[in-house]
XYZ file of C-alpha atoms in Angstrom:
746
model
C 38.687 -67.623 95.492
C 39.441 -65.640 92.479
C 41.041 -67.759 89.765
C 42.318 -66.051 86.638
C 43.074 -67.853 83.337
C 46.617 -67.545 81.776
C 46.602 -65.666 78.663
C 49.540 -65.611 76.493
C 51.466 -62.499 75.504
C 50.591 -60.827 72.245
C 52.010 -62.527 69.200
C 52.498 -61.296 65.761
C 50.918 -57.952 65.901
C 53.211 -57.218 68.791
C 56.238 -58.281 66.524
C 54.990 -56.204 63.702
C 54.617 -53.077 66.007
C 58.003 -53.581 67.545
C 59.294 -53.674 64.047
C 57.499 -50.613 63.093
C 59.360 -48.861 66.041
C 62.454 -49.045 64.175
C 60.914 -47.131 61.501
C 59.709 -43.499 61.286
C 56.202 -44.551 62.370
C 54.422 -43.577 65.445
C 51.253 -45.586 66.701
C 48.924 -43.563 68.896
C 48.887 -45.092 72.390
C 44.957 -45.613 72.041
C 45.421 -47.375 68.776
C 48.478 -49.639 69.875
C 46.513 -50.598 73.089
C 43.408 -51.364 70.863
C 45.541 -53.627 68.488
C 47.214 -55.262 71.330
C 44.165 -55.913 73.380
C 42.052 -57.189 70.395
C 39.605 -54.270 69.865
C 38.109 -53.313 66.544
C 40.089 -50.719 64.751
C 39.157 -48.671 61.667
C 41.797 -46.905 59.533
C 40.814 -43.533 58.046
C 42.917 -41.660 55.431
C 44.074 -37.938 55.360
C 44.026 -37.005 51.605
C 40.511 -35.632 52.357
C 41.969 -33.432 54.884
C 45.119 -32.221 53.122
C 43.533 -31.947 49.635
C 39.866 -32.949 49.542
C 38.154 -30.017 51.426
C 38.558 -26.496 52.527
C 39.608 -25.458 56.015
C 38.062 -25.606 58.597
C 35.555 -28.048 56.957
C 38.360 -30.515 56.430
C 39.244 -30.642 60.153
C 35.545 -30.577 61.322
C 35.219 -33.710 59.047
C 38.089 -35.667 60.121
C 37.250 -35.344 63.769
C 33.530 -36.169 62.869
C 34.475 -39.257 60.957
C 36.446 -40.333 64.255
C 33.440 -39.798 66.416
C 31.172 -41.854 64.242
C 33.787 -44.768 64.239
C 33.806 -44.434 68.154
C 30.052 -44.613 68.185
C 30.117 -48.342 66.625
C 32.594 -49.373 69.404
C 35.680 -49.095 67.002
C 38.780 -47.197 67.726
C 39.633 -44.608 64.732
C 43.009 -44.684 63.454
C 43.667 -41.841 61.251
C 46.809 -41.953 59.166
C 49.090 -39.141 57.854
C 52.381 -37.809 57.918
C 53.811 -35.141 59.979
C 57.333 -33.973 59.468
C 58.398 -37.195 57.850
C 56.891 -39.390 60.400
C 54.006 -41.681 59.793
C 51.148 -41.225 62.493
C 48.686 -44.179 62.773
C 46.203 -42.227 64.873
C 46.534 -38.555 65.024
C 45.797 -36.298 67.615
C 43.697 -32.905 67.113
C 46.913 -30.397 66.669
C 48.306 -33.107 63.961
C 45.135 -33.162 62.122
C 44.753 -29.475 62.198
C 48.216 -29.142 60.854
C 47.324 -31.158 57.908
C 43.874 -29.193 57.496
C 45.227 -25.793 57.860
C 46.999 -25.054 54.447
C 47.556 -21.488 54.964
C 49.464 -21.898 58.094
C 51.173 -25.018 56.929
C 51.273 -24.852 53.334
C 53.748 -27.846 52.639
C 51.602 -31.115 52.930
C 51.562 -33.168 49.757
C 49.458 -36.034 48.506
C 51.215 -39.287 49.482
C 50.634 -42.256 47.381
C 52.903 -45.463 47.414
C 55.472 -43.985 45.386
C 55.847 -40.977 47.525
C 56.275 -42.527 50.982
C 60.165 -42.864 50.626
C 60.875 -39.248 49.262
C 58.247 -37.415 51.622
C 59.368 -39.207 54.587
C 63.170 -38.717 54.195
C 62.480 -34.931 53.243
C 60.645 -34.894 56.694
C 57.607 -33.312 54.855
C 53.811 -33.427 55.766
C 51.572 -35.524 53.805
C 47.807 -36.634 53.507
C 47.900 -40.331 52.721
C 45.873 -41.746 49.833
C 44.010 -45.041 49.718
C 47.245 -46.869 48.701
C 49.470 -45.187 51.239
C 46.839 -45.883 53.985
C 46.172 -49.638 53.190
C 50.087 -49.955 53.345
C 50.292 -48.584 56.850
C 47.115 -50.060 58.151
C 48.341 -53.606 56.917
C 51.640 -52.983 58.638
C 50.159 -52.614 62.084
C 47.486 -55.273 61.554
C 44.426 -52.750 61.072
C 41.815 -55.047 59.128
C 39.364 -52.331 58.041
C 39.568 -48.961 56.241
C 36.751 -46.694 55.696
C 37.063 -44.087 52.975
C 35.006 -42.135 50.340
C 35.894 -43.356 46.827
C 38.652 -45.612 45.600
C 40.782 -44.654 42.844
C 40.905 -46.589 39.549
C 41.528 -46.668 35.806
C 41.057 -43.029 34.658
C 39.119 -42.559 31.640
C 41.274 -42.984 28.486
C 43.454 -45.174 30.852
C 43.547 -47.968 28.041
C 45.964 -45.700 26.222
C 47.500 -43.552 28.906
C 48.028 -46.387 31.336
C 46.764 -44.062 33.923
C 45.813 -46.485 36.795
C 45.595 -45.620 40.356
C 48.030 -47.270 42.660
C 45.008 -47.963 45.131
C 44.278 -51.121 42.913
C 47.605 -52.579 43.328
C 47.677 -52.079 47.027
C 44.146 -53.545 47.485
C 45.604 -56.625 45.884
C 48.514 -57.104 48.314
C 47.362 -55.800 51.606
C 45.108 -57.597 53.960
C 42.590 -54.935 54.614
C 38.942 -54.556 53.819
C 38.297 -51.301 52.221
C 34.919 -49.745 52.820
C 34.100 -47.114 50.249
C 31.261 -45.649 48.125
C 32.563 -47.374 44.842
C 34.776 -45.912 42.863
C 35.237 -42.040 41.959
C 32.725 -41.264 39.462
C 35.456 -39.232 37.594
C 36.914 -42.539 36.651
C 36.400 -45.237 34.194
C 34.211 -47.636 36.495
C 33.685 -50.575 34.016
C 37.504 -50.858 33.525
C 38.186 -50.363 37.174
C 36.048 -53.408 37.746
C 37.690 -55.186 35.279
C 41.086 -54.505 36.636
C 40.117 -55.637 39.942
C 38.900 -58.784 38.699
C 42.390 -59.524 37.093
C 44.120 -58.621 40.310
C 41.927 -61.081 42.232
C 40.375 -58.490 44.534
C 36.782 -59.542 45.563
C 34.205 -56.690 45.126
C 31.134 -56.713 46.770
C 28.224 -54.475 47.361
C 26.786 -53.730 50.804
C 22.968 -53.870 50.659
C 20.123 -55.852 49.050
C 21.373 -55.445 45.251
C 24.589 -55.950 43.400
C 24.295 -52.548 41.560
C 27.774 -51.147 42.098
C 27.652 -47.522 43.200
C 29.147 -44.700 41.408
C 30.366 -42.318 44.443
C 27.615 -39.591 44.091
C 24.999 -42.066 42.789
C 23.680 -45.422 44.209
C 23.889 -46.946 40.507
C 26.767 -46.852 38.125
C 25.167 -49.274 35.531
C 27.558 -51.802 36.409
C 26.788 -55.003 38.598
C 29.192 -57.031 40.471
C 28.829 -60.807 41.391
C 28.394 -60.665 45.193
C 26.663 -58.607 47.771
C 26.483 -58.708 51.667
C 23.589 -57.168 53.580
C 25.076 -57.035 57.052
C 28.222 -56.094 58.973
C 28.445 -59.758 60.190
C 28.250 -60.910 56.377
C 30.816 -58.662 55.378
C 33.310 -59.426 58.224
C 32.655 -63.151 57.583
C 33.845 -62.585 54.139
C 37.076 -60.974 55.080
C 37.742 -63.465 57.804
C 37.212 -66.444 55.388
C 39.488 -64.893 52.898
C 42.389 -64.630 55.103
C 41.937 -67.902 56.798
C 43.221 -69.334 53.687
C 46.318 -67.260 53.783
C 45.236 -64.937 50.961
C 47.096 -61.863 51.035
C 44.799 -59.370 49.069
C 42.070 -57.081 50.507
C 38.565 -56.782 49.505
C 36.433 -53.812 48.336
C 33.070 -53.412 50.022
C 30.967 -50.725 48.054
C 28.334 -48.881 50.277
C 25.880 -46.789 48.374
C 25.470 -43.104 49.326
C 22.411 -42.785 51.559
C 19.181 -42.704 49.774
C 18.279 -39.237 50.906
C 21.230 -37.956 48.924
C 20.453 -39.819 45.874
C 18.110 -37.179 44.469
C 20.754 -34.701 43.810
C 23.045 -37.475 42.454
C 22.064 -37.145 38.830
C 22.783 -33.330 38.938
C 26.153 -33.952 40.383
C 26.975 -36.420 37.856
C 26.204 -33.991 34.903
C 28.621 -31.598 36.664
C 31.283 -34.303 36.926
C 30.946 -34.859 33.154
C 31.354 -31.295 32.453
C 34.323 -31.046 34.717
C 36.020 -33.732 32.875
C 35.441 -32.306 29.707
C 36.975 -28.926 30.850
C 39.836 -30.853 32.442
C 40.710 -32.429 28.892
C 40.418 -29.141 27.407
C 42.666 -27.084 29.703
C 45.268 -29.666 30.095
C 44.662 -30.600 33.807
C 43.720 -34.161 32.799
C 47.260 -34.551 31.956
C 48.703 -33.350 35.313
C 48.580 -36.616 37.107
C 47.528 -36.590 40.837
C 46.678 -32.835 40.630
C 43.778 -33.701 38.575
C 41.505 -35.280 41.160
C 41.618 -32.302 43.587
C 41.050 -29.841 40.545
C 37.985 -31.949 39.393
C 36.469 -32.318 42.858
C 36.790 -28.655 43.242
C 35.253 -27.743 39.971
C 32.419 -30.202 40.687
C 31.760 -28.426 43.826
C 31.698 -25.016 42.050
C 29.138 -26.240 39.420
C 26.814 -27.868 41.922
C 26.776 -24.833 44.210
C 28.501 -26.906 47.054
C 25.977 -29.734 46.726
C 28.707 -32.039 45.762
C 30.537 -31.215 49.213
C 27.332 -31.977 51.085
C 27.047 -35.375 49.255
C 30.694 -36.085 49.702
C 30.468 -35.647 53.337
C 27.249 -37.743 53.829
C 28.823 -40.646 51.913
C 32.145 -40.420 53.914
C 30.190 -40.303 57.123
C 28.165 -43.363 56.016
C 31.351 -45.447 55.024
C 32.763 -44.572 58.583
C 29.713 -45.942 60.107
C 29.401 -48.995 58.046
C 33.246 -49.589 58.544
C 32.998 -49.317 62.150
C 30.197 -51.959 62.445
C 32.267 -54.198 60.216
C 35.181 -53.889 62.382
C 33.366 -54.790 65.450
C 31.891 -57.983 63.978
C 35.281 -58.808 62.470
C 36.843 -58.748 65.822
C 33.926 -60.845 67.280
C 34.752 -63.566 64.769
C 38.492 -63.223 65.290
C 37.824 -63.536 69.156
C 35.617 -66.801 68.570
C 37.931 -68.377 66.042
C 41.526 -67.183 66.826
C 41.725 -68.378 70.450
C 43.801 -71.441 70.659
C 43.675 -73.569 73.635
C 47.196 -74.672 74.527
C 47.563 -77.226 77.126
C 49.853 -76.424 80.165
C 51.992 -79.257 81.302
C 49.888 -81.936 82.977
C 52.029 -81.728 86.109
C 49.967 -80.170 88.772
C 52.807 -77.651 89.421
C 54.135 -77.138 85.852
C 57.730 -77.705 87.145
C 59.157 -78.101 83.647
C 57.777 -74.707 82.631
C 60.536 -72.077 82.347
C 59.396 -68.533 82.089
C 60.824 -65.137 82.717
C 59.816 -63.828 85.878
C 57.625 -60.807 85.771
C 58.844 -57.364 86.803
C 57.631 -56.840 90.217
C 58.679 -53.233 90.341
C 56.185 -52.348 87.827
C 52.885 -51.185 89.291
C 49.985 -53.521 88.986
C 46.991 -52.482 86.936
C 44.752 -55.109 88.499
C 44.813 -56.048 92.210
C 42.943 -59.026 93.552
C 42.656 -59.168 97.313
C 41.541 -62.661 98.655
C 42.228 -66.162 99.152
C 45.287 -67.752 97.697
C 44.705 -71.461 98.414
C 45.674 -74.999 97.649
C 42.659 -76.865 96.018
C 42.497 -80.610 96.929
C 39.938 -82.253 94.648
C 38.740 -85.858 95.256
C 36.613 -87.353 92.633
C 34.988 -90.968 92.831
C 35.724 -93.099 89.890
C 32.885 -93.720 87.493
C 32.628 -97.396 88.648
C 32.067 -96.326 92.241
C 28.593 -96.928 93.854
C 27.494 -93.758 95.452
C 25.533 -95.679 97.862
C 28.707 -97.113 99.457
C 30.423 -93.789 99.710
C 28.996 -92.754 103.133
C 31.147 -93.708 106.120
C 33.694 -95.275 103.949
C 36.241 -94.857 101.018
C 35.710 -95.432 97.340
C 38.357 -95.838 94.508
C 38.852 -92.334 92.443
C 41.299 -89.681 91.864
C 42.819 -86.818 94.065
C 44.097 -83.747 92.248
C 46.127 -81.023 93.934
C 46.200 -77.590 92.204
C 46.805 -73.975 92.971
C 43.607 -71.891 93.403
C 43.223 -68.049 93.703
C 46.474 -67.405 91.619
C 46.354 -64.435 89.308
C 47.812 -66.328 86.321
C 48.191 -63.857 83.586
C 51.056 -62.372 81.336
C 50.424 -58.803 82.415
C 51.524 -57.742 85.936
C 48.392 -58.533 87.968
C 48.911 -58.769 91.705
C 47.225 -61.313 94.010
C 47.394 -59.695 97.563
C 47.002 -62.526 99.947
C 48.341 -63.981 103.158
C 49.895 -67.493 103.134
C 51.064 -69.494 106.094
C 54.607 -70.116 106.894
C 53.960 -73.797 106.234
C 54.463 -76.454 103.600
C 51.451 -75.312 101.574
C 52.618 -71.668 101.664
C 56.056 -72.739 100.539
C 54.471 -74.854 97.769
C 52.343 -71.598 96.564
C 55.435 -69.593 96.597
C 57.604 -71.857 94.622
C 55.240 -72.810 91.943
C 53.775 -69.401 91.532
C 57.381 -68.315 90.999
C 58.127 -71.201 88.562
C 55.137 -70.170 86.491
C 56.896 -66.667 85.966
C 54.056 -64.964 87.896
C 54.064 -62.114 90.673
C 54.749 -63.487 94.131
C 55.196 -60.097 95.836
C 51.778 -59.833 96.939
C 51.860 -63.223 98.660
C 52.405 -62.177 102.444
C 53.779 -64.694 104.767
C 51.803 -64.680 108.111
C 53.548 -66.697 110.868
C 51.422 -68.857 113.114
C 48.720 -69.280 110.458
C 47.725 -72.029 108.208
C 47.722 -71.543 104.530
C 44.187 -71.537 102.829
C 43.317 -74.901 101.629
C 39.899 -76.015 99.952
C 39.188 -79.684 99.938
C 36.248 -80.761 97.646
C 34.601 -84.245 97.396
C 33.158 -84.635 93.849
C 30.742 -87.474 92.690
C 31.705 -89.486 89.771
C 29.762 -87.138 87.494
C 31.825 -84.131 88.663
C 29.102 -82.548 90.944
C 30.202 -81.332 94.501
C 29.092 -83.543 97.414
C 30.733 -81.730 99.934
C 33.872 -80.022 100.991
C 35.784 -78.041 103.673
C 37.199 -74.625 103.152
C 39.828 -73.583 105.752
C 40.119 -69.849 104.887
C 40.825 -68.455 108.449
C 43.991 -66.841 107.263
C 42.204 -64.600 104.937
C 39.858 -63.661 107.400
C 42.613 -62.403 109.509
C 43.996 -60.358 106.729
C 44.252 -56.781 108.092
C 42.743 -53.639 106.042
C 46.044 -51.748 107.000
C 47.981 -54.389 105.118
C 45.794 -54.247 102.107
C 45.720 -50.610 102.037
C 49.692 -50.395 102.262
C 49.847 -52.533 99.072
C 47.305 -50.520 97.237
C 49.220 -47.308 97.875
C 52.124 -48.727 96.048
C 50.451 -49.655 92.917
C 47.345 -47.318 92.521
C 45.632 -50.050 90.138
C 42.738 -49.066 87.758
C 40.677 -52.164 89.066
C 40.615 -53.775 92.514
C 38.855 -57.219 92.934
C 38.039 -58.687 96.267
C 36.197 -61.785 97.558
C 33.761 -62.786 100.439
C 36.716 -64.380 102.353
C 37.971 -61.152 103.845
C 36.758 -59.918 107.339
C 33.772 -57.399 107.326
C 36.231 -54.760 108.986
C 38.872 -55.246 106.070
C 36.024 -55.265 103.513
C 34.854 -51.897 104.755
C 38.241 -50.460 104.844
C 38.925 -51.508 101.435
C 35.648 -50.163 99.793
C 36.034 -46.900 101.729
C 39.745 -46.414 100.267
C 38.570 -47.308 96.973
C 35.619 -44.798 96.782
C 38.038 -42.007 98.169
C 40.541 -42.828 95.377
C 37.921 -43.253 92.709
C 39.038 -46.837 92.080
C 36.825 -49.303 90.258
C 35.801 -52.412 92.392
C 34.818 -55.948 91.540
C 33.153 -57.991 94.282
C 33.024 -61.793 94.121
C 30.611 -63.248 96.907
C 32.290 -66.459 96.977
C 29.276 -68.244 98.793
C 25.804 -67.519 99.971
C 27.103 -66.920 103.702
C 29.608 -64.565 102.683
C 27.801 -62.710 99.840
C 26.501 -59.892 102.381
C 29.947 -58.888 103.718
C 29.953 -55.733 101.580
C 26.565 -54.445 102.892
C 27.579 -52.994 106.121
C 30.458 -50.976 104.190
C 27.808 -49.916 101.670
C 25.354 -48.883 104.540
C 28.343 -46.646 106.029
C 29.202 -45.070 102.842
C 25.768 -44.434 101.534
C 25.177 -40.884 102.920
C 28.011 -39.224 101.120
C 28.791 -41.639 98.158
C 29.050 -40.025 94.692
C 27.630 -42.939 93.116
C 27.348 -46.769 93.625
C 30.030 -47.675 96.147
C 30.667 -51.019 94.225
C 31.277 -50.979 90.509
C 31.015 -54.812 89.697
C 29.712 -57.781 91.362
C 29.277 -61.440 90.307
C 26.702 -63.207 92.433
C 24.964 -66.587 91.382
C 21.330 -66.693 91.886
C 21.232 -67.743 95.290
C 23.769 -65.201 96.476
C 21.910 -62.383 94.573
C 18.652 -63.425 96.521
C 20.695 -63.442 99.765
C 22.142 -59.909 99.101
C 18.770 -58.555 98.074
C 16.989 -59.770 101.212
C 19.763 -58.525 103.509
C 19.760 -55.192 101.929
C 16.054 -54.759 102.371
C 15.641 -56.001 105.856
C 16.557 -54.496 109.163
C 19.064 -53.748 110.404
C 20.458 -52.408 107.085
C 17.104 -51.260 105.351
C 19.146 -49.988 102.507
C 16.062 -49.354 100.220
C 14.938 -46.707 102.443
C 17.986 -44.631 101.777
C 17.963 -41.310 99.845
C 20.663 -42.690 97.400
C 18.319 -45.698 96.675
C 15.272 -43.487 95.939
C 17.297 -41.080 93.757
C 18.726 -43.831 91.464
C 15.329 -45.669 91.096
C 13.486 -42.485 90.223
C 16.311 -41.669 87.661
C 15.963 -45.168 86.067
C 12.159 -44.063 85.407
C 11.253 -47.612 84.667
C 7.790 -47.677 82.986
C 5.490 -49.835 80.982
C 7.762 -50.054 77.728
C 10.546 -51.581 79.940
C 8.059 -54.082 81.726
C 6.840 -55.172 78.152
C 10.250 -55.682 76.822
C 11.325 -57.539 79.927
C 8.295 -59.784 79.432
C 8.960 -60.361 75.799
C 12.825 -61.419 76.699
C 11.380 -63.633 79.315
C 9.512 -65.639 76.580
C 12.783 -66.367 74.661
C 14.374 -69.772 75.132
C 17.498 -70.195 77.160
C 19.449 -71.473 73.947
C 18.665 -70.069 70.826
C 18.998 -73.549 68.919
C 16.586 -75.435 70.926
C 14.026 -75.443 73.949
C 16.041 -78.041 75.953
C 16.821 -75.886 78.857
C 13.253 -73.950 78.946
C 12.900 -70.377 78.675
C 13.912 -67.106 80.433
C 10.793 -67.077 82.441
C 12.993 -67.118 85.580
C 14.037 -63.619 84.921
C 10.533 -62.422 85.900
C 9.140 -65.351 87.876
C 12.029 -65.797 90.274
C 12.427 -61.810 90.496
C 16.117 -62.130 89.234
C 16.118 -58.875 87.262
C 14.018 -57.110 89.953
C 16.539 -58.088 92.770
C 19.130 -56.994 90.707
C 17.592 -53.515 89.754
C 16.859 -52.889 93.475
C 20.662 -53.391 93.937
C 21.971 -51.111 91.339
C 22.243 -48.043 93.680
C 24.849 -49.876 95.573
C 26.578 -52.032 92.885
C 26.528 -50.400 89.310
C 26.944 -53.598 87.304
C 25.613 -56.904 88.379
C 26.848 -60.071 86.317
C 24.510 -63.096 87.516
C 26.025 -66.539 87.042
C 22.855 -68.661 86.216
C 24.791 -71.905 85.495
C 23.253 -73.991 82.803
C 20.855 -70.981 82.185
C 23.714 -68.778 81.027
C 24.755 -65.402 82.487
C 22.472 -62.247 82.956
C 23.882 -58.809 83.072
C 21.964 -55.977 84.756
C 23.656 -52.567 84.440
C 23.176 -48.823 85.379
C 24.676 -46.876 82.628
C 24.806 -43.111 83.488
C 25.375 -41.955 79.845
C 23.256 -44.298 78.060
C 23.165 -42.404 74.766
C 26.991 -42.729 74.463
C 27.256 -46.372 75.443
C 26.463 -48.263 72.245
C 23.407 -49.754 74.068
C 21.161 -47.586 71.872
C 17.945 -49.351 71.935
C 16.425 -52.804 72.903
C 17.179 -55.649 70.629
C 15.513 -58.677 71.601
C 17.186 -60.746 68.664
C 20.507 -59.833 70.522
C 18.825 -60.798 73.996
C 19.041 -57.307 75.727
C 16.729 -54.533 76.540
C 17.571 -50.926 77.159
C 15.547 -48.531 79.152
C 16.307 -44.706 78.768
C 15.600 -42.770 82.147
C 15.971 -39.204 83.429
C 19.027 -37.068 82.930
C 20.859 -39.624 80.456
C 20.492 -42.441 83.078
C 19.727 -45.853 81.592
C 19.402 -49.501 82.447
C 20.550 -52.433 80.295
C 19.201 -56.026 81.024
C 21.083 -58.762 78.914
C 21.079 -62.536 78.504
C 24.108 -64.582 77.412
C 23.074 -68.273 76.566
C 25.345 -70.875 78.043
C 27.939 -72.238 75.761
C 26.823 -75.876 75.127
C 28.931 -78.618 76.599
C 28.733 -82.096 74.908
C 27.268 -85.189 76.692
C 29.947 -86.735 79.097
C 32.255 -83.569 78.740
C 31.450 -82.209 82.182
C 34.176 -83.065 84.905
C 34.008 -80.662 87.571
C 31.514 -77.987 88.173
C 33.194 -76.362 91.332
C 35.526 -73.910 89.519
C 33.668 -72.695 86.608
C 32.261 -69.660 88.270
C 35.548 -68.678 89.563
C 37.168 -69.012 86.157
C 34.408 -67.137 84.445
C 35.087 -64.238 86.897
C 38.992 -64.562 86.507
C 38.616 -64.248 82.837
C 36.190 -61.305 83.004
C 38.550 -59.488 85.310
C 41.524 -59.814 82.771
C 39.224 -58.183 80.049
C 38.014 -55.428 82.451
C 41.365 -54.388 83.806
C 42.335 -53.794 80.103
C 39.078 -52.014 78.894
C 37.231 -49.663 81.131
C 34.368 -49.504 79.029
C 31.001 -51.423 79.627
C 29.764 -50.254 76.253
C 28.262 -52.331 73.561
C 29.783 -54.458 71.748
C 33.058 -54.520 73.746
C 31.403 -55.658 77.060
C 29.375 -58.462 75.208
C 32.717 -59.664 73.952
C 34.238 -59.813 77.395
C 31.222 -61.916 78.758
C 31.380 -64.434 75.774
C 35.218 -64.968 76.370
C 34.707 -65.342 79.960
C 32.105 -68.083 79.207
C 34.576 -69.882 77.053
C 36.934 -70.025 79.801
C 34.579 -71.395 82.230
C 33.649 -74.176 79.610
C 37.196 -75.176 79.748
C 37.200 -75.624 83.624
C 33.830 -77.686 83.394
C 35.665 -80.225 81.107
C 38.736 -80.360 83.487
C 39.227 -82.560 86.517
C 41.172 -79.643 88.165
C 39.683 -76.408 89.925
C 41.322 -74.189 87.152
C 41.553 -75.918 83.702
C 45.180 -76.279 82.384
C 43.901 -75.515 79.026
C 42.816 -71.997 79.508
C 43.196 -69.862 76.490
C 46.183 -68.243 75.274
C 44.805 -65.210 73.208
C 46.736 -64.676 70.034
C 46.407 -60.926 70.144
């Protein structure tokens, strides 16, 4: 049975976005989805497009910065104004419109003061740091990467010429990643002014030397530095945990390979400043900066443009990395565990029913059951339990229900009996879809009756799943045709013929599939279907599977032996050859196997089981048939073995034993990833029930996978960790699915 956690609707960010819809502001669908689904996002400004570089260099640079942000696992949100509408996330034609000043000459430079006039006049505009900070904060983007921050202009103590960037940084909850302050400014006074405004300034790297845009050292130092994306993200997270409304400046020095020309460029900067003062350009406000940058480029023969591009790419890279780590911290710390009502049926819960006319993005085909869990009391003598009764508790709960705020559809037969009526009534009372619960006359509703020891371990049980085994393939396909989901999950309770029909359909339609084996005896139900597909399959017939170690072994042995003999098929040989696993991979695996299960101590031993018990080897041999295998190893954690066809673009760049994963580059872009995720520790005496943790883990993982099609790093890592958190809650619950599963504050 697949059991999904209940995850609440997106909260404050959704409200902000809904508010934004009443203003002339358009959030790109990719960016909006990323914000709602808690993916890392990085804001990028467009003054560099509209005023900073010549065409087409400006356009090529803007798209390159977006690609760099994506390479880190973050989503880029380039912000600009087109015909009086703010664009948070821009498509390529919109970027080109700002870049091509000959065809579209009207774009203006937009700071805070210009927002109202420019938008009301329906003009185009490139956003400066200050305007970008405003719009990023408005929609909840926490990291903004740019080149150089504005600041106090030279002579600003008498002219009062101070960039609006500094004010916005003091009132927008955004971490600004830049190469320091533009070198044409008064850096010392800028730092003093930021201190007055209460904005923390930290350098990124081993020293506290504040960079000066083109050069790594400005001659000024700051009080703090951070050396990793995690440390920078922690700084931001900590500051905002205390309700502080200001941002922070993270100053990233220009890459060292461009430092050599920095001194020459700085001399050109000084000359350009002198010329601007002589010809009056310095008194022309916001027009002075573009003139100075163009003059510096002229004096340096283009070297300043090259260096400028290099530092922009570097800050985009660092900004993307910080955004990923910030989201990791937010996922760990912003999940609130809100208990459901303690009634087993939540009769007091009043929720608006879901719109069942809306197509389901995730369809789960399998058992919808009533779980009856009997647990002996702590005072019971286990020796007296046989052939008798003992005092204890009996809990009734609903299993296999796709409990989620989005329109998941559980496609499952139920009997026309009291248990079936109970499932329908209570599922509807929880505001969940019931249109996939199909009444079947003359059949019993699925029931799983489990007997637990007083320490929560399964002694025995009876699972009455006959109704699911009778569920026809035609009935399943009829429902899938209605919904066209992006992920279809199914379990081992289906009959072999229905399983084969389902797998064939999903492969024909290009739908991703997820198989939960359910038990050792049912784990091989997919293999005959795979065997029938293997001669014409374009890739692995199954996308994901989640066996435990015993189920994995059973699947491996059945696939290897007669009558299936899947390892002799051409598809198996082709993929194994493409993986090209050699001595480097074997050495990395041996090193990983020497790690402790827990990073903090050796209480659970090491990872030698990966090699000694053949866990990784068995999974690798099954990859031609199942692309991603997530192995539930109980108290030893989770092991993931994945075939990644485009390994170079996946974020899994190279082995990182510190992060507990190894990567093997194969032929034609194919790659293998093996990753271990340590178990989440549960305090002594906190385990109440071990029977539902695996199902809860799978349910939480399905929730993430239907939203995010990527198995790239770090997004997939985040999914596994959140699923582990959900499983821990069920371990600590007396019921088959914990009533305290997380409501994510998206």
